[in-house]
């Protein structure tokens, strides 16, 4: 594969200039739309954490998870879960580790919480393995809102589960997960996993074609458009958020193209709101093709009516810190509020609550 980075960076710069989306370092991080900001924990029995996820369980309870340990990739990294009870987050409890019946202990990675509809179980997907190119998918389930969990279960070969972001439920009840693989001869590969029997079995769709720009894509988040089509935005190596579209309920996806927002080679998440708008939480920064990654700050919220044109409406974090503000997860709860969790300097997990009705965007 040829290196598409210079071409992509030129296209990205033109898009950002044309849409007025260049970074403004003087933006204020506060906004009336922000209701709550807090850390899920202040201290923990491990120095490093990352890759949080959040879900709402009936009746309106919150559960969050993340991985924590000595450092990413270390064999002592475990999956931790906290529940929001009586106005505060509970102490994190270990619910997943990489201890093997035979062989060395492995690291755990990228938990994803998914509350199955119709009072189904809360499902915790996560990965175990020495690296993202060699990990495998695991899951546990809870029928009491994350208090107790079923035994760990390995997913079928070839099925990784949602690799970073939550699955969505389509209008016909189908579960659709965004997934991806790394370490392939042709680079990062994006694919999707579909279940039509409430998670009992899964079918792999893809990988998605790299497209003319030969983009590398991982960690997609999925939006539902007004006409019933689907859009997935994903992380790339090329300094830009990528996009792909499906017009047949996720059974096929268009070749990868570039969206109009930057990406510093870092994960992000989004959600289609009840009012039809699409909300994205991401790092509005990029990086030179000479370097593999860019700064994971600032951390922003953008809104879109059509999934094509995006407007920055809120800066959550702007102060540079070591390791930045990374890997956000976002949901909209039954009361209409938006809950966001993200890595804060690899030292803590932050939780922010936003009222999306107070987020304003320019009229098209």
Coordinates of C-alpha atoms in Angstrom, one line a residue:
X1 CA 0.0 0.0 0.0
X2 CA 1.3 3.5 -0.8
X3 CA 1.4 6.1 1.8
X4 CA -1.7 8.4 1.4
X5 CA -0.8 10.7 4.3
X6 CA 0.3 13.8 2.4
X7 CA -2.8 13.7 0.2
X8 CA -5.1 13.2 3.1
X9 CA -3.5 16.1 5.1
X10 CA -3.9 18.5 2.1
X11 CA -7.6 17.5 1.8
X12 CA -8.1 17.8 5.5
X13 CA -6.5 21.3 5.7
X14 CA -8.8 22.5 2.8
X15 CA -11.9 21.1 4.5
X16 CA -11.0 22.7 7.8
X17 CA -10.3 26.1 6.3
X18 CA -13.4 26.0 4.2
X19 CA -15.6 25.1 7.1
X20 CA -14.1 27.5 9.6
X21 CA -13.1 24.6 11.9
X22 CA -9.5 25.5 12.6
X23 CA -8.5 25.2 16.3
X24 CA -9.0 28.4 18.4
X25 CA -6.7 28.2 21.3
X26 CA -8.6 30.9 23.2
X27 CA -11.9 28.9 23.4
X28 CA -13.5 28.8 26.8
X29 CA -13.8 25.3 28.3
X30 CA -17.0 26.2 30.3
X31 CA -20.6 26.4 28.9
X32 CA -24.1 26.6 30.4
X33 CA -24.8 23.2 28.8
X34 CA -22.5 21.5 31.2
X35 CA -24.4 20.2 34.2
X36 CA -21.8 18.1 36.1
X37 CA -18.1 17.4 35.9
X38 CA -16.5 14.9 38.3
X39 CA -14.0 12.2 38.6
X40 CA -15.3 8.7 39.0
X41 CA -12.5 8.0 41.5
X42 CA -9.8 10.0 43.1
X43 CA -7.5 7.2 44.1
X44 CA -7.1 3.6 42.9
X45 CA -4.9 0.6 43.5
X46 CA -3.2 1.1 40.2
X47 CA -1.4 4.1 38.6
X48 CA -2.8 4.1 35.1
X49 CA -6.2 3.8 33.5
X50 CA -7.8 4.2 30.1
X51 CA -10.6 3.3 27.7
X52 CA -13.7 4.0 29.7
X53 CA -17.3 3.1 28.8
X54 CA -20.7 4.0 30.2
X55 CA -24.2 2.6 30.1
X56 CA -27.7 3.3 31.6
X57 CA -29.4 0.3 33.2
X58 CA -33.1 0.1 34.2
X59 CA -34.4 2.1 36.0
X60 CA -32.1 5.0 35.2
X61 CA -28.9 3.8 36.9
X62 CA -25.4 4.4 35.5
X63 CA -22.6 1.9 35.2
X64 CA -19.0 2.7 34.0
X65 CA -16.0 0.6 33.2
X66 CA -12.4 1.1 32.2
X67 CA -9.1 -0.8 32.2
X68 CA -6.5 -0.1 34.9
X69 CA -3.1 -1.4 35.9
X70 CA 0.6 -0.6 35.9
X71 CA 0.5 0.6 32.3
X72 CA -1.2 -0.3 29.1
X73 CA -0.2 -3.7 27.8
X74 CA 1.1 -4.8 31.3
X75 CA -0.3 -8.2 32.3
X76 CA -1.7 -6.8 35.6
X77 CA -4.2 -4.6 33.7
X78 CA -7.8 -5.5 34.6
X79 CA -11.3 -4.3 33.8
X80 CA -12.9 -2.3 36.6
X81 CA -16.5 -1.4 37.0
X82 CA -18.2 1.4 39.1
X83 CA -21.9 2.0 39.7
X84 CA -23.5 5.4 40.3
X85 CA -25.4 5.1 43.6
X86 CA -26.9 7.6 46.0
X87 CA -25.4 10.6 44.1
X88 CA -21.8 9.2 43.9
X89 CA -19.7 6.6 42.1
X90 CA -19.0 3.4 44.0
X91 CA -15.4 2.2 44.4
X92 CA -14.2 0.3 41.3
X93 CA -14.5 -3.4 41.4
X94 CA -12.4 -5.8 39.2
X95 CA -14.6 -7.8 36.9
X96 CA -12.2 -8.9 34.2
X97 CA -8.6 -10.0 34.0
X98 CA -6.2 -11.9 31.7
X99 CA -5.4 -14.8 34.0
X100 CA -5.2 -17.9 31.8
X101 CA -5.9 -21.6 32.7
X102 CA -2.6 -22.3 30.9
X103 CA 0.2 -20.0 29.9
X104 CA 1.2 -16.5 31.0
X105 CA -1.2 -13.9 32.3
X106 CA -2.3 -11.4 29.6
X107 CA -3.4 -7.8 29.6
X108 CA -7.1 -6.7 29.3
X109 CA -8.3 -4.0 26.9
X110 CA -11.1 -1.7 25.8
X111 CA -14.2 -2.6 27.8
X112 CA -17.6 -1.8 26.2
X113 CA -20.8 -1.8 28.2
X114 CA -24.1 -2.4 26.3
X115 CA -27.5 -2.5 27.9
X116 CA -29.6 -4.9 25.9
X117 CA -33.1 -3.5 25.1
X118 CA -36.4 -4.8 26.5
X119 CA -34.9 -5.3 30.1
X120 CA -32.2 -7.6 28.7
X121 CA -28.9 -8.0 30.5
X122 CA -26.1 -5.5 30.8
X123 CA -23.3 -6.9 28.7
X124 CA -19.6 -6.2 29.3
X125 CA -17.5 -6.8 26.2
X126 CA -13.7 -6.6 26.6
X127 CA -10.5 -7.9 25.0
X128 CA -7.7 -10.1 26.3
X129 CA -4.3 -10.6 24.8
X130 CA -0.7 -9.4 24.5
X131 CA -1.5 -6.6 21.9
X132 CA -4.3 -5.3 19.8
X133 CA -3.1 -7.4 16.9
X134 CA -3.3 -10.6 18.9
X135 CA -6.2 -10.0 21.3
X136 CA -9.5 -11.9 21.4
X137 CA -13.0 -11.0 22.5
X138 CA -14.6 -11.8 25.9
X139 CA -17.9 -11.0 27.5
X140 CA -19.7 -11.1 30.9
X141 CA -23.4 -10.4 31.6
X142 CA -25.2 -8.9 34.5
X143 CA -28.9 -9.1 35.3
X144 CA -28.8 -6.8 38.3
X145 CA -27.3 -3.6 36.9
X146 CA -23.7 -4.5 37.3
X147 CA -23.8 -5.8 40.9
X148 CA -23.0 -9.4 39.9
X149 CA -21.7 -10.9 36.7
X150 CA -21.8 -14.2 34.8
X151 CA -18.6 -16.2 34.3
X152 CA -16.3 -14.8 31.6
X153 CA -17.0 -16.2 28.2
X154 CA -14.8 -16.1 25.1
X155 CA -16.4 -14.9 21.9
X156 CA -16.3 -17.2 18.8
X157 CA -13.1 -17.1 16.7
X158 CA -13.2 -14.2 14.2
X159 CA -15.7 -12.2 16.4
X160 CA -14.0 -9.5 18.6
X161 CA -17.2 -7.8 19.8
X162 CA -17.4 -4.0 19.8
X163 CA -13.8 -2.9 19.7
X164 CA -14.2 0.4 21.5
X165 CA -17.7 1.9 21.1
X166 CA -21.1 0.7 22.0
X167 CA -23.3 -1.3 19.6
X168 CA -26.6 0.2 18.3
X169 CA -29.9 -1.5 17.9
X170 CA -31.6 -1.1 14.5
X171 CA -35.3 -0.6 13.9
X172 CA -35.8 -4.3 13.2
X173 CA -34.1 -5.3 16.5
X174 CA -30.7 -6.2 14.9
X175 CA -27.6 -5.5 17.1
X176 CA -24.8 -3.8 15.1
X177 CA -21.3 -3.5 16.5
X178 CA -18.4 -1.6 15.0
X179 CA -15.1 -3.5 15.1
X180 CA -11.7 -3.6 13.6
X181 CA -8.4 -5.4 13.4
X182 CA -4.8 -4.2 13.6
X183 CA -1.5 -5.8 12.5
X184 CA -2.8 -6.8 9.1
X185 CA -0.5 -6.9 6.0
X186 CA -2.7 -4.2 4.4
X187 CA -2.9 -2.0 7.5
X188 CA -5.8 -1.4 9.9
X189 CA -9.1 -3.0 8.7
X190 CA -12.6 -1.9 9.7
X191 CA -15.4 -4.4 9.9
X192 CA -18.9 -4.8 11.6
X193 CA -20.5 -7.5 13.5
X194 CA -24.3 -8.2 13.4
X195 CA -26.5 -10.2 15.6
X196 CA -30.1 -11.0 14.8
X197 CA -30.8 -13.1 17.8
X198 CA -29.9 -10.8 20.7
X199 CA -26.3 -11.6 20.8
X200 CA -26.5 -15.3 20.7
X201 CA -24.7 -15.5 17.4
X202 CA -22.8 -12.9 15.3
X203 CA -22.0 -12.4 11.6
X204 CA -18.9 -10.5 10.5
X205 CA -19.4 -7.9 7.7
X206 CA -16.3 -6.7 5.9
X207 CA -13.6 -5.7 6.0
X208 CA -14.5 -2.4 4.5
X209 CA -12.6 -1.3 1.4
X210 CA -9.8 1.2 2.1
X211 CA -11.1 3.6 -0.6
X212 CA -9.2 5.9 -3.0
X213 CA -7.3 7.6 -0.1
X214 CA -6.2 4.2 1.3
X215 CA -7.3 5.1 4.8
X216 CA -6.5 2.9 7.8
X217 CA -9.6 2.6 10.0
X218 CA -10.4 1.3 13.4
X219 CA -12.8 1.8 16.3
X220 CA -15.9 3.0 14.5
X221 CA -18.9 4.6 16.1
X222 CA -22.3 4.4 14.4
X223 CA -25.0 7.0 13.7
X224 CA -28.6 6.5 12.4
X225 CA -29.7 9.0 9.8
X226 CA -33.2 10.3 9.2
X227 CA -33.6 8.3 6.0
X228 CA -32.7 5.1 7.8
X229 CA -29.2 4.9 6.4
X230 CA -26.2 4.4 8.7
X231 CA -22.9 6.3 9.0
X232 CA -19.8 5.1 10.8
X233 CA -17.0 7.5 11.8
X234 CA -13.7 6.0 12.7
X235 CA -10.1 6.6 13.8
X236 CA -7.4 6.8 11.2
X237 CA -3.6 7.2 11.0
X238 CA -3.9 9.9 8.4
X239 CA -4.8 12.9 10.5
X240 CA -8.5 12.9 9.7
X241 CA -11.7 11.3 11.0
X242 CA -12.9 8.8 8.4
X243 CA -16.4 7.9 7.3
X244 CA -18.3 5.1 5.7
X245 CA -22.0 4.6 4.9
X246 CA -24.5 1.8 4.8
X247 CA -27.9 1.8 3.0
X248 CA -28.9 -1.8 3.8
X249 CA -29.0 -2.0 7.6
X250 CA -25.3 -2.6 7.9
X251 CA -25.0 -5.5 5.5
X252 CA -22.6 -3.6 3.2
X253 CA -20.5 -0.4 3.6
X254 CA -19.1 2.2 1.2
X255 CA -15.4 2.5 0.7
X256 CA -13.6 4.6 3.3
X257 CA -13.5 8.3 2.8
X258 CA -12.4 11.4 4.9
X259 CA -14.9 13.4 7.0
X260 CA -14.4 17.1 7.6
X261 CA -13.0 16.8 11.1
X262 CA -9.3 16.2 12.2
X263 CA -8.1 13.2 14.2
X264 CA -4.8 12.8 16.0
X265 CA -4.9 9.0 15.7
X266 CA -7.0 8.6 18.8
X267 CA -10.4 7.1 19.6
X268 CA -13.7 9.0 19.9
X269 CA -17.4 8.3 20.3
X270 CA -20.7 9.7 19.3
X271 CA -24.5 9.2 19.5
X272 CA -27.6 10.0 17.5
X273 CA -29.7 12.1 19.8
X274 CA -33.5 11.8 20.3
X275 CA -34.0 15.0 18.4
X276 CA -32.3 13.6 15.3
X277 CA -29.0 15.5 15.7
X278 CA -25.7 13.6 15.8
X279 CA -23.3 14.4 18.7
X280 CA -19.6 13.6 18.5
X281 CA -17.0 13.8 21.3
X282 CA -13.5 13.9 19.9
X283 CA -10.0 15.6 20.0
X284 CA -10.1 18.5 17.6
X285 CA -6.4 18.2 16.6
X286 CA -4.3 16.5 14.0
X287 CA -0.6 15.6 13.5
X288 CA 2.1 15.8 10.9
X289 CA 2.6 12.8 8.7
X290 CA 6.1 12.6 10.1
X291 CA 4.7 11.5 13.5
X292 CA 2.4 8.6 14.3
X293 CA 0.1 10.5 16.6
X294 CA -0.9 14.0 17.6
X295 CA -2.0 15.7 20.9
X296 CA -5.1 14.3 22.6
X297 CA -6.3 17.8 23.4
X298 CA -8.5 19.8 23.2
X299 CA -11.5 17.6 23.8
X300 CA -14.6 18.9 22.0
X301 CA -18.2 18.2 21.2
X302 CA -19.5 18.7 17.7
X303 CA -23.0 18.5 16.3
X304 CA -24.4 17.6 12.9
X305 CA -27.8 17.5 11.3
X306 CA -26.8 15.3 8.4
X307 CA -23.6 13.4 9.4
X308 CA -21.6 15.4 6.8
X309 CA -21.3 18.9 8.2
X310 CA -20.1 19.2 11.8
X311 CA -20.0 22.2 14.1
X312 CA -17.9 22.5 17.2
X313 CA -20.2 23.6 19.9
X314 CA -18.4 23.0 23.2
X315 CA -14.9 22.5 24.5
X316 CA -14.7 20.1 27.4
X317 CA -10.9 20.3 28.0
X318 CA -8.3 22.6 26.5
X319 CA -5.3 22.7 28.9
X320 CA -2.4 20.6 27.6
X321 CA -1.6 17.7 30.0
X322 CA 0.6 14.6 29.7
X323 CA -1.3 11.9 27.7
X324 CA -4.2 14.3 27.1
X325 CA -8.0 13.7 27.3
X326 CA -8.7 10.6 25.4
X327 CA -11.1 7.8 24.4
X328 CA -14.4 9.4 25.3
X329 CA -17.6 7.3 25.6
X330 CA -21.0 8.9 25.2
X331 CA -24.6 8.0 25.7
X332 CA -27.9 9.8 26.0
X333 CA -30.0 8.7 29.0
X334 CA -33.8 8.3 29.1
X335 CA -34.1 11.8 30.7
X336 CA -32.5 13.3 27.5
X337 CA -29.1 14.2 29.1
X338 CA -25.8 13.3 27.6
X339 CA -23.2 11.4 29.7
X340 CA -19.6 11.4 28.7
X341 CA -16.7 9.6 30.3
X342 CA -13.0 9.9 29.2
X343 CA -9.4 9.3 30.2
X344 CA -8.0 12.2 32.1
X345 CA -4.2 12.1 31.8
X346 CA -4.2 8.3 32.0
X347 CA -4.6 8.9 35.8
X348 CA -8.3 9.1 36.3
X349 CA -11.6 8.7 34.5
X350 CA -13.8 11.9 34.2
X351 CA -17.6 12.0 34.0
X352 CA -19.3 15.0 32.4
X353 CA -23.1 15.5 32.0
X354 CA -24.3 17.8 29.3
X355 CA -27.8 19.1 28.4
X356 CA -27.9 18.8 24.6
X357 CA -30.9 21.2 24.4
X358 CA -28.5 24.0 25.4
X359 CA -25.9 23.2 22.7
X360 CA -26.3 25.7 19.8
X361 CA -25.1 25.3 16.3
X362 CA -25.3 27.5 13.3
X363 CA -28.4 27.2 11.1
X364 CA -27.6 25.7 7.7

